[in-house]
XYZ file of N, CA and C in Angstrom:
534
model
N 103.762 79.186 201.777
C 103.823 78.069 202.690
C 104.148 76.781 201.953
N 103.577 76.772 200.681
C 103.709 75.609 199.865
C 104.331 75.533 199.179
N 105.884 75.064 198.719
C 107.100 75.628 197.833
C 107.711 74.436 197.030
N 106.643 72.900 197.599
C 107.362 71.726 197.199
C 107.406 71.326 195.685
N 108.404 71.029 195.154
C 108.578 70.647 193.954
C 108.629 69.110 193.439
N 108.506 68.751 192.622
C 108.553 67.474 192.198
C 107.434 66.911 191.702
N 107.021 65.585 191.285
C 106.216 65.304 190.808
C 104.906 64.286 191.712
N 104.504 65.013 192.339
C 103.468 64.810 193.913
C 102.093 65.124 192.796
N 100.981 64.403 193.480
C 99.660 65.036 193.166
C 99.568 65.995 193.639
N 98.149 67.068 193.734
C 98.145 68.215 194.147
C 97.335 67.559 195.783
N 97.622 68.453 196.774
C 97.153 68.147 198.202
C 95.878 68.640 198.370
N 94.503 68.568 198.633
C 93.954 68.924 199.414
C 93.286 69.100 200.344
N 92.912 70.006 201.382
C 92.285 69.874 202.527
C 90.878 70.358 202.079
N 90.101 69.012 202.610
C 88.512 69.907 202.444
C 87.784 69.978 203.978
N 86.966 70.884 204.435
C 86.523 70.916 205.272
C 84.761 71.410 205.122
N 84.633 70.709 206.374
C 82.979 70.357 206.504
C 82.522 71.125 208.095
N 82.740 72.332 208.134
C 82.147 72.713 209.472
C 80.289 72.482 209.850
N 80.158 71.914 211.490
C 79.162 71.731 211.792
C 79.100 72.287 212.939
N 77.670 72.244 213.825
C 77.516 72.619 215.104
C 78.000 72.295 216.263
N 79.140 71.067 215.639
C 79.856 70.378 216.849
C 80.808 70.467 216.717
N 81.504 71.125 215.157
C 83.035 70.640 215.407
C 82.897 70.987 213.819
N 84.017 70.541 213.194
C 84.142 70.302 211.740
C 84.552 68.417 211.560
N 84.284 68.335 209.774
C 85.013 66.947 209.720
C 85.844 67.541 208.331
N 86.667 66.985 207.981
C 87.972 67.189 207.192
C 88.104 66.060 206.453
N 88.735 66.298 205.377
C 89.805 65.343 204.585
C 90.880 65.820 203.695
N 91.731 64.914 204.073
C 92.835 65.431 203.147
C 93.259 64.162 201.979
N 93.186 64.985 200.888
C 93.252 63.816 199.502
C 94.906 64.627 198.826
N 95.690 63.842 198.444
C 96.562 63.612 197.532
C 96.162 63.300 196.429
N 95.938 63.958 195.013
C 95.244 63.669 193.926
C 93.814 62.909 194.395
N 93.164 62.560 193.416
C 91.703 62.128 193.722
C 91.361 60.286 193.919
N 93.291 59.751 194.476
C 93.030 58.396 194.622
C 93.724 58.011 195.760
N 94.135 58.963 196.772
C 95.051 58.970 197.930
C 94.639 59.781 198.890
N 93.752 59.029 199.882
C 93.216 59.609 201.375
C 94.522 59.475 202.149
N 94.743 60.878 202.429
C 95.896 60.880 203.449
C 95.161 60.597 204.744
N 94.714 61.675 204.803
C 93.807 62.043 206.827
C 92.441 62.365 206.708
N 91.468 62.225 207.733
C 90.699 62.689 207.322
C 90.300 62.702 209.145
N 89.109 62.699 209.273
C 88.379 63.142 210.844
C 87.250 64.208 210.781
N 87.220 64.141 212.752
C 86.115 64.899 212.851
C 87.047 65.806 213.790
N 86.546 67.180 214.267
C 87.339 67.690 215.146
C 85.809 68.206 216.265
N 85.868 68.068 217.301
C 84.840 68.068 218.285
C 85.229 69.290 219.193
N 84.222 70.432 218.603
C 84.368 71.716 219.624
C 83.675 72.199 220.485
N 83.743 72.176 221.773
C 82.750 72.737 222.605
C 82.636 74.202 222.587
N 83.455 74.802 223.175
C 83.479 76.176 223.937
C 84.474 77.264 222.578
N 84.319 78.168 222.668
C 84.602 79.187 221.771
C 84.987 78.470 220.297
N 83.889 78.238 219.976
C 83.534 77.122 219.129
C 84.607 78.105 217.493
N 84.236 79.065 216.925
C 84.488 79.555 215.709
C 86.194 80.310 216.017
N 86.830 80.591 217.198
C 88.330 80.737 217.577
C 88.711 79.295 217.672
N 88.143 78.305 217.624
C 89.066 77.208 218.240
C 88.914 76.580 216.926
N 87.754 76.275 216.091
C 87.914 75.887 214.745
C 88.854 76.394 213.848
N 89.021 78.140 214.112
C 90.189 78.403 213.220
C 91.181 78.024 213.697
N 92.086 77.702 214.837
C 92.930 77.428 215.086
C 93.360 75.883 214.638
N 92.495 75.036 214.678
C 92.529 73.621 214.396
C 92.402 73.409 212.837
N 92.184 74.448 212.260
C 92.147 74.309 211.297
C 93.661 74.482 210.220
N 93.885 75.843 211.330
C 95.439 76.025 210.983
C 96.397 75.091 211.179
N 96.273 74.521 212.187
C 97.065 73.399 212.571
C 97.393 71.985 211.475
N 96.015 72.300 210.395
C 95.920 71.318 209.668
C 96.736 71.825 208.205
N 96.544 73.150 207.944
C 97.358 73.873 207.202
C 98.903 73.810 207.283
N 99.207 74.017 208.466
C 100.529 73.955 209.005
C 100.661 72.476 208.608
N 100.169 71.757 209.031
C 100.994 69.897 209.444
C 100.873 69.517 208.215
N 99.780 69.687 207.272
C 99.760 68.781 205.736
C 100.081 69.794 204.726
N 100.661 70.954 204.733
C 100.548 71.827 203.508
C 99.692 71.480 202.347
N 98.663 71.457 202.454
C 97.817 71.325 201.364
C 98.310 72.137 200.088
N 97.951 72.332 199.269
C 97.612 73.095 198.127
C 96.440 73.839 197.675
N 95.476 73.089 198.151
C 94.377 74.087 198.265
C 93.206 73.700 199.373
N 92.695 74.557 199.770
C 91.357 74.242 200.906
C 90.292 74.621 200.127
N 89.539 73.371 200.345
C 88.050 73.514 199.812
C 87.101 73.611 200.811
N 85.866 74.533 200.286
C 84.891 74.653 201.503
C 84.047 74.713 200.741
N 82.608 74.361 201.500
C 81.204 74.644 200.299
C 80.960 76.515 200.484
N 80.500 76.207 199.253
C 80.151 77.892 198.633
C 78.822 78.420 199.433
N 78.706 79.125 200.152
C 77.397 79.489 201.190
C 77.208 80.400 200.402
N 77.800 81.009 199.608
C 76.750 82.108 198.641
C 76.222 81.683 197.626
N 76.099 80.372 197.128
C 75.745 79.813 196.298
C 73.644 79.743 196.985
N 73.203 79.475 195.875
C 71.219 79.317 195.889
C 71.448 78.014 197.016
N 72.076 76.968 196.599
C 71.874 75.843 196.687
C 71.925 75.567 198.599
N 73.007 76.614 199.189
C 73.666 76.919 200.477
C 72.241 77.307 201.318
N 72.414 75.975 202.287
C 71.518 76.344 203.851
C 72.079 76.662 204.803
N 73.261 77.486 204.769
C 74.345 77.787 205.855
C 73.653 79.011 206.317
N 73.816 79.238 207.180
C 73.307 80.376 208.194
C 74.640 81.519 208.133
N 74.663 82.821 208.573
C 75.397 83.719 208.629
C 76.172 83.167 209.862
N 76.410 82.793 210.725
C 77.772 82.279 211.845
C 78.268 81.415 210.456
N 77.848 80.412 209.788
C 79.031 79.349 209.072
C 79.506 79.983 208.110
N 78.624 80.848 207.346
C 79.227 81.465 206.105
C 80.598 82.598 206.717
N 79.961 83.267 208.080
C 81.323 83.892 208.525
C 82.779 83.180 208.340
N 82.169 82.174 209.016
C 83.304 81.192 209.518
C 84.327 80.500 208.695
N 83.564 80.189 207.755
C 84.105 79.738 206.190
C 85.027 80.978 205.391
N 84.032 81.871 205.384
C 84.881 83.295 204.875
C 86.173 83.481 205.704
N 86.598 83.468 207.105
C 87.466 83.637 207.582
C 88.416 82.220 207.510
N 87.992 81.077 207.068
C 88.939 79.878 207.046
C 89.645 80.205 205.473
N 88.594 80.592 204.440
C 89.264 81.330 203.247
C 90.830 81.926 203.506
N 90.199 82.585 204.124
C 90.374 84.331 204.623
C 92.662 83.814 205.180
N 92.523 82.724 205.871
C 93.249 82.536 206.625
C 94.257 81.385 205.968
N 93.709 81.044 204.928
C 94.187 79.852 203.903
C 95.084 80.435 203.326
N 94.702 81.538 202.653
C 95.332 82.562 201.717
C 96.331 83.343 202.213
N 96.403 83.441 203.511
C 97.340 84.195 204.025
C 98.929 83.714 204.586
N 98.103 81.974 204.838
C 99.279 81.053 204.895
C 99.817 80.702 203.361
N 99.513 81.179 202.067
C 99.631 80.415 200.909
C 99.019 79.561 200.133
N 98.478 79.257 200.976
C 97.452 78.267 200.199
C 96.077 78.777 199.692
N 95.319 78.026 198.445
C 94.311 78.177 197.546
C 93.657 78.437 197.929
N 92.149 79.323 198.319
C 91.061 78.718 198.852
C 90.201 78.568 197.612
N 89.435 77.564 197.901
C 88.404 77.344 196.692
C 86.879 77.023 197.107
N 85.886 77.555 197.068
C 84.366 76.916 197.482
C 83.546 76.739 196.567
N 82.916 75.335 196.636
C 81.907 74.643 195.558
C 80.285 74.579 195.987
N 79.936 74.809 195.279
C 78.670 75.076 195.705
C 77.821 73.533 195.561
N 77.168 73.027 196.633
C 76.542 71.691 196.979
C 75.914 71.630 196.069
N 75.125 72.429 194.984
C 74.465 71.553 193.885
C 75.629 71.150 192.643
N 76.592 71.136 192.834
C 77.935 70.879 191.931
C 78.357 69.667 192.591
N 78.472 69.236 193.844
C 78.848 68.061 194.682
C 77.725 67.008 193.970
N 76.757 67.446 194.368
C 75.301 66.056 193.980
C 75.350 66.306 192.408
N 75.461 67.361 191.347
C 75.420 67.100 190.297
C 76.592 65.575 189.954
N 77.368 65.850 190.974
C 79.110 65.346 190.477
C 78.961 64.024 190.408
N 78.240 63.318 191.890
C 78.159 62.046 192.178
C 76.909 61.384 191.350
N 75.562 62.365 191.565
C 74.258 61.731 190.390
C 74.931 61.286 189.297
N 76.450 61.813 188.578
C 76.093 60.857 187.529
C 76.894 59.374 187.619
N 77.289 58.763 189.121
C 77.654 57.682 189.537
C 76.276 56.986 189.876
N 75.520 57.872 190.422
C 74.040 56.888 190.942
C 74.040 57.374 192.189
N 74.500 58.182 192.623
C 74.678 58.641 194.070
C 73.620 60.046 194.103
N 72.530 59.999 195.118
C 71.481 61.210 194.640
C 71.356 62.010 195.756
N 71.753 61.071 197.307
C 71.772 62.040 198.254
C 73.113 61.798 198.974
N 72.815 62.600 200.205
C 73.971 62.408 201.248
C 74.508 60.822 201.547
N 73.434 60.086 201.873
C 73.917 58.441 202.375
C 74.450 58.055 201.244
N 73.502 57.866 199.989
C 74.439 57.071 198.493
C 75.613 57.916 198.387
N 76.244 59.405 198.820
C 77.370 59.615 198.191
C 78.355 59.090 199.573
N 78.005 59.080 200.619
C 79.159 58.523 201.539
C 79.179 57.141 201.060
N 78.152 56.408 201.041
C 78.796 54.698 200.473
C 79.224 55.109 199.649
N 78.854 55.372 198.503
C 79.675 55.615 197.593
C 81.264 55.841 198.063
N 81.760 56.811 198.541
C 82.764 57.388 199.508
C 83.657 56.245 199.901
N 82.917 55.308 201.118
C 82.937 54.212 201.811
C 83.361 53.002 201.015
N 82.774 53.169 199.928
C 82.952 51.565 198.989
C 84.657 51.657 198.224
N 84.670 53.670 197.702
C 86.103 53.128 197.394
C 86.942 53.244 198.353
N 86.717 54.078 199.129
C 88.171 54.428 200.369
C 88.154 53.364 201.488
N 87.846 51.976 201.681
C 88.034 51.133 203.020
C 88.437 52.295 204.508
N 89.295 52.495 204.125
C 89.658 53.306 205.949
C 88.136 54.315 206.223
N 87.312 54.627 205.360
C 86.074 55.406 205.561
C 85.069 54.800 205.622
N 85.016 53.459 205.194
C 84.049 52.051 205.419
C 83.255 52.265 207.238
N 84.885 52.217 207.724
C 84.358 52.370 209.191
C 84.108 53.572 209.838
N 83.914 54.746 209.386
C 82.998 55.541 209.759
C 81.738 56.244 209.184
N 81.285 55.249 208.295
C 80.232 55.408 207.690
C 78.440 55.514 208.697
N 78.208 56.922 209.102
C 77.169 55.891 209.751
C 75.982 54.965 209.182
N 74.865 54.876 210.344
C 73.953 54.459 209.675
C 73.080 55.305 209.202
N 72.193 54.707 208.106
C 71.151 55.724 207.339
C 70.224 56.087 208.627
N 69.907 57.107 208.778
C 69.632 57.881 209.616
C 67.918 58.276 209.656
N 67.267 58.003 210.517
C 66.000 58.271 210.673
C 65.260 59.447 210.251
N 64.343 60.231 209.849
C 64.196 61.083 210.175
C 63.684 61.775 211.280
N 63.631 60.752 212.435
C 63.382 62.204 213.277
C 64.721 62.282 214.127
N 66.249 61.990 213.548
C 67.324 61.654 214.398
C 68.143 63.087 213.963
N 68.823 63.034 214.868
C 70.117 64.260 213.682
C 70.926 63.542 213.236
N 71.695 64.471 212.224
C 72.314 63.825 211.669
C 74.194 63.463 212.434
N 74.074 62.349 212.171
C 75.773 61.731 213.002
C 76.877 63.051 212.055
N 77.720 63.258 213.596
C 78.580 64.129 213.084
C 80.165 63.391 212.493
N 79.954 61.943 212.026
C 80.781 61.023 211.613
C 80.571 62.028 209.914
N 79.110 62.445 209.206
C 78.860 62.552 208.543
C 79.373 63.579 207.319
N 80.295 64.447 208.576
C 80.951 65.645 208.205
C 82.101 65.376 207.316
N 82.720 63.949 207.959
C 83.772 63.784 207.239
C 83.355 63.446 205.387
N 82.324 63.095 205.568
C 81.506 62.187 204.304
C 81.790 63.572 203.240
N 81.338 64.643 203.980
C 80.608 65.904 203.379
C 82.004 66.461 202.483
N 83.098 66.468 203.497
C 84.360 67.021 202.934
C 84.896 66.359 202.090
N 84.995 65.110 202.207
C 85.522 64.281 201.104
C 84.999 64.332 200.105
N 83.494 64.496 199.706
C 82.890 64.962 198.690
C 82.861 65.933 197.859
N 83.401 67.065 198.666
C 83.906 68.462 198.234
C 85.140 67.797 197.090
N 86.141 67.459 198.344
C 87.400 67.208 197.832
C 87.298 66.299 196.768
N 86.717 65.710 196.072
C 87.009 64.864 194.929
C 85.989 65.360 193.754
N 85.111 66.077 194.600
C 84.716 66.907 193.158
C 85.309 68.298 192.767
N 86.138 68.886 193.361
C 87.059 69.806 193.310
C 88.248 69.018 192.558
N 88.807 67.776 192.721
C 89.862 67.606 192.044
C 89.585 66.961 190.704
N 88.517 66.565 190.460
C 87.873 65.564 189.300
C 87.304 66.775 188.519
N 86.721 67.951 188.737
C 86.558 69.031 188.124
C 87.776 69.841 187.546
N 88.909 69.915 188.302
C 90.096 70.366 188.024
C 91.110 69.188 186.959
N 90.869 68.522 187.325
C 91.245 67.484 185.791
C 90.468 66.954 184.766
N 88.933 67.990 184.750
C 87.743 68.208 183.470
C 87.436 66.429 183.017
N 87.687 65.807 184.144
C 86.791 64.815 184.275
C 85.640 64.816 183.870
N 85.123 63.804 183.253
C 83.717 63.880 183.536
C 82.972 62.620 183.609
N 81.397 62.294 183.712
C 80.819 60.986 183.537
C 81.189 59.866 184.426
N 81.064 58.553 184.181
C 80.863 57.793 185.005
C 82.233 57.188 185.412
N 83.366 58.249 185.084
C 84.370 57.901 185.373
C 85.220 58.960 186.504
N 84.197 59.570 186.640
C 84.897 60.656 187.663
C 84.837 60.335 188.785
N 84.657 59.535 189.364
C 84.606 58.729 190.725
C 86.071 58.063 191.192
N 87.109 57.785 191.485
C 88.237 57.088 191.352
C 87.600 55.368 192.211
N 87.804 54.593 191.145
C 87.890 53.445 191.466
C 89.091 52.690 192.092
């Protein structure tokens, strides 16, 4: 699917499936937010995610899709997401493209050494360098609230830049793109 030549960063799509939908981002090397969002699914929730997902395959040819690693210790994914993920793999690969999954204690290792320790410090974090993600940052979140599904996008982008900052053996307080 992916055949382009020249001297481009590498593309990727990361995705963040939730109980409502997924949130996405797509990064061009680890200093260029192409797209990013939430996708909001009601009804045949895990057929309509793959399809929207493809759609995203198709329209941005990524280079590789990142997803978090549910077989990893660190993974609170339930057997429907880990399916679901396995088949977005599953379906990446078949269009050409990479699949790759990181396991969430590799995400928070990535950002702790910016100062970022949970979910909210790594979306500001997120937020502070990317402006267009400024405005969907939510707010820090109560605990007895759920969590905003703005948050998903936070989640993927996090994937995605520690997937590409790992792949160029980055490291330290410079692996963040300023």
């Amino acid at each position: 699917m992916n055949k382009r030549l020249g001297k481009r960063s590498i593309r990727v799509l990361a995705v963040d499936p939730g109980t409502r939908g997924f949130g996405y981002a797509i990064f061009e090397g680890p200093v260029r937010l192409v797209d990013w969002g939430t996708k909001d699914i009601r009804k045949n929730k895990e057929h309509v995610a793959l399809v929207r997902i493809e759609e995203l395959l198709r329209r941005f040819e990524p280079d590789v899709l990142v997803v978090e690693d549910c077989a990893h210790v660190s993974s609170r994914r339930n057997r429907k997401f880990t399916l679901l993920i396995g088949r977005m793999l599953a379906m990446a690969r078949a269009l050409g493209v990479e699949g790759r999954a990181l396991p969430l204690a590799l995400v928070y290792r990535h950002f702790a050494k910016n100062g970022a320790r949970n979910k909210q410090e790594i979306a500001s974090t997120l937020a502070q360098r990317f402006a267009a993600l400024a405005l969907r940052l939510p707010p820090k979140r109560k605990p007895w609230q759920s969590e905003d599904s703005r948050m998903s996008i936070f989640d993927a982008a996090a994937l995605a830049i520690t997937y590409l900052r790992r792949r160029d053996g980055r490291a330290g307080r410079s692996s963040i793109p300023r």
